[in-house]
Amino acid sequence: MFVEGIITHYNLSIKAKNVAIFKNTWMGNELCVIDLNLKKRREKYIHDNL
C-alpha cells in the first residue's frame, strides 16, 4: 500500500487555496505546498536534523 502523503493544512479561503502535504522520502521529510489557484507545486525539503 502506497501512501503519497498526509494532508496537514487545507485552506479554502477566497484568496488562497493551499494544500500542504508531508511525505517521507529518502532525502528526509518533504513538504509539498500545492497552490490550487496558480496550479503550481512548491516543494521544500525538511531534513530530520531540524
Tab-separated table of N, CA and C in Angstrom:
chain	number	residue	atom	x	y	z
A	1	MET	N	0.846	-1.199	0.000
A	1	MET	CA	0.000	0.000	0.000
A	1	MET	C	0.877	1.242	0.000
A	2	PHE	N	0.649	2.099	-0.956
A	2	PHE	CA	1.467	3.302	-1.101
A	2	PHE	C	0.652	4.520	-0.694
A	3	VAL	N	1.165	5.236	0.296
A	3	VAL	CA	0.515	6.464	0.754
A	3	VAL	C	1.355	7.633	0.280
A	4	GLU	N	0.760	8.490	-0.552
A	4	GLU	CA	1.543	9.582	-1.133
A	4	GLU	C	1.861	10.640	-0.092
A	5	GLY	N	0.910	10.952	0.770
A	5	GLY	CA	1.184	11.980	1.760
A	5	GLY	C	0.017	12.146	2.701
A	6	ILE	N	0.225	12.975	3.700
A	6	ILE	CA	-0.804	13.290	4.679
A	6	ILE	C	-1.128	14.772	4.548
A	7	ILE	N	-2.396	15.077	4.330
A	7	ILE	CA	-2.796	16.480	4.214
A	7	ILE	C	-2.815	17.088	5.613
A	8	THR	N	-1.924	18.065	5.845
A	8	THR	CA	-1.806	18.660	7.164
A	8	THR	C	-2.463	20.033	7.241
A	9	HIS	N	-2.654	20.669	6.096
A	9	HIS	CA	-3.252	22.003	6.107
A	9	HIS	C	-4.058	22.169	4.834
A	10	TYR	N	-5.292	22.596	4.981
A	10	TYR	CA	-6.144	22.755	3.804
A	10	TYR	C	-6.935	24.035	3.972
A	11	ASN	N	-6.599	25.024	3.160
A	11	ASN	CA	-7.174	26.355	3.317
A	11	ASN	C	-8.127	26.605	2.163
A	12	LEU	N	-9.391	26.830	2.479
A	12	LEU	CA	-10.389	27.081	1.443
A	12	LEU	C	-10.888	28.519	1.491
A	13	SER	N	-9.969	29.443	1.770
A	13	SER	CA	-10.370	30.836	1.748
A	13	SER	C	-10.527	31.301	0.307
A	14	ILE	N	-11.044	32.514	0.135
A	14	ILE	CA	-11.339	33.007	-1.207
A	14	ILE	C	-10.050	33.318	-1.972
A	15	LYS	N	-9.085	33.930	-1.284
A	15	LYS	CA	-7.875	34.375	-1.977
A	15	LYS	C	-6.811	33.283	-2.056
A	16	ALA	N	-6.816	32.364	-1.103
A	16	ALA	CA	-5.738	31.374	-1.054
A	16	ALA	C	-6.322	29.982	-0.885
A	17	LYS	N	-5.897	29.102	-1.753
A	17	LYS	CA	-6.263	27.691	-1.630
A	17	LYS	C	-4.973	26.890	-1.682
A	18	ASN	N	-4.539	26.451	-0.525
A	18	ASN	CA	-3.263	25.751	-0.433
A	18	ASN	C	-3.462	24.385	0.216
A	19	VAL	N	-2.740	23.422	-0.271
A	19	VAL	CA	-2.729	22.098	0.329
A	19	VAL	C	-1.286	21.762	0.668
A	20	ALA	N	-1.024	21.541	1.949
A	20	ALA	CA	0.325	21.181	2.381
A	20	ALA	C	0.351	19.687	2.688
A	21	ILE	N	1.296	18.997	2.094
A	21	ILE	CA	1.393	17.553	2.248
A	21	ILE	C	2.805	17.200	2.704
A	22	PHE	N	2.892	16.444	3.797
A	22	PHE	CA	4.183	15.939	4.264
A	22	PHE	C	4.406	14.536	3.716
A	23	LYS	N	5.578	14.315	3.175
A	23	LYS	CA	5.941	12.987	2.699
A	23	LYS	C	7.299	12.600	3.267
A	24	ASN	N	7.460	11.331	3.558
A	24	ASN	CA	8.761	10.808	3.964
A	24	ASN	C	9.477	10.280	2.731
A	25	THR	N	10.595	10.926	2.384
A	25	THR	CA	11.372	10.494	1.233
A	25	THR	C	12.751	10.070	1.709
A	26	TRP	N	13.569	9.617	0.782
A	26	TRP	CA	14.918	9.195	1.139
A	26	TRP	C	15.798	10.388	1.474
A	27	MET	N	15.365	11.597	1.095
A	27	MET	CA	16.123	12.801	1.436
A	27	MET	C	15.701	13.360	2.785
A	28	GLY	N	14.631	12.826	3.360
A	28	GLY	CA	14.126	13.349	4.614
A	28	GLY	C	12.646	13.632	4.491
A	29	ASN	N	12.166	14.573	5.274
A	29	ASN	CA	10.767	14.950	5.210
A	29	ASN	C	10.565	15.991	4.119
A	30	GLU	N	9.616	15.734	3.241
A	30	GLU	CA	9.356	16.632	2.125
A	30	GLU	C	8.035	17.344	2.361
A	31	LEU	N	8.071	18.670	2.341
A	31	LEU	CA	6.859	19.472	2.490
A	31	LEU	C	6.447	19.976	1.112
A	32	CYS	N	5.311	19.489	0.641
A	32	CYS	CA	4.812	19.888	-0.667
A	32	CYS	C	3.651	20.854	-0.478
A	33	VAL	N	3.807	22.072	-0.945
A	33	VAL	CA	2.740	23.063	-0.872
A	33	VAL	C	2.181	23.236	-2.271
A	34	ILE	N	0.919	22.900	-2.436
A	34	ILE	CA	0.279	22.985	-3.741
A	34	ILE	C	-0.713	24.139	-3.722
A	35	ASP	N	-0.488	25.132	-4.572
A	35	ASP	CA	-1.399	26.267	-4.688
A	35	ASP	C	-2.435	25.926	-5.742
A	36	LEU	N	-3.701	25.833	-5.321
A	36	LEU	CA	-4.740	25.415	-6.246
A	36	LEU	C	-5.135	26.530	-7.205
A	37	ASN	N	-4.849	27.788	-6.837
A	37	ASN	CA	-5.181	28.888	-7.730
A	37	ASN	C	-4.172	28.994	-8.864
A	38	LEU	N	-2.888	28.935	-8.518
A	38	LEU	CA	-1.837	29.075	-9.527
A	38	LEU	C	-1.526	27.754	-10.211
A	39	LYS	N	-2.011	26.665	-9.613
A	39	LYS	CA	-1.769	25.317	-10.129
A	39	LYS	C	-0.276	25.045	-10.273
A	40	LYS	N	0.463	25.496	-9.259
A	40	LYS	CA	1.894	25.239	-9.212
A	40	LYS	C	2.196	24.410	-7.975
A	41	ARG	N	3.360	23.792	-7.982
A	41	ARG	CA	3.769	22.965	-6.860
A	41	ARG	C	5.113	23.453	-6.351
A	42	ARG	N	5.105	23.921	-5.101
A	42	ARG	CA	6.337	24.383	-4.471
A	42	ARG	C	6.754	23.340	-3.441
A	43	GLU	N	8.006	22.937	-3.487
A	43	GLU	CA	8.482	21.900	-2.596
A	43	GLU	C	9.627	22.431	-1.745
A	44	LYS	N	9.565	22.099	-0.473
A	44	LYS	CA	10.621	22.468	0.455
A	44	LYS	C	11.036	21.211	1.210
A	45	TYR	N	12.321	20.956	1.205
A	45	TYR	CA	12.815	19.752	1.835
A	45	TYR	C	13.223	20.061	3.271
A	46	ILE	N	12.624	19.324	4.186
A	46	ILE	CA	12.934	19.469	5.607
A	46	ILE	C	13.604	18.173	6.053
A	47	HIS	N	14.834	18.278	6.504
A	47	HIS	CA	15.582	17.089	6.868
A	47	HIS	C	15.348	16.751	8.337
A	48	ASP	N	15.786	15.568	8.709
A	48	ASP	CA	15.483	15.045	10.035
A	48	ASP	C	16.243	15.764	11.138
A	49	ASN	N	17.288	16.531	10.801
A	49	ASN	CA	18.099	17.168	11.833
A	49	ASN	C	17.470	18.445	12.369
A	50	LEU	N	16.310	18.844	11.869
A	50	LEU	CA	15.657	20.038	12.398
A	50	LEU	C	15.013	19.737	13.736
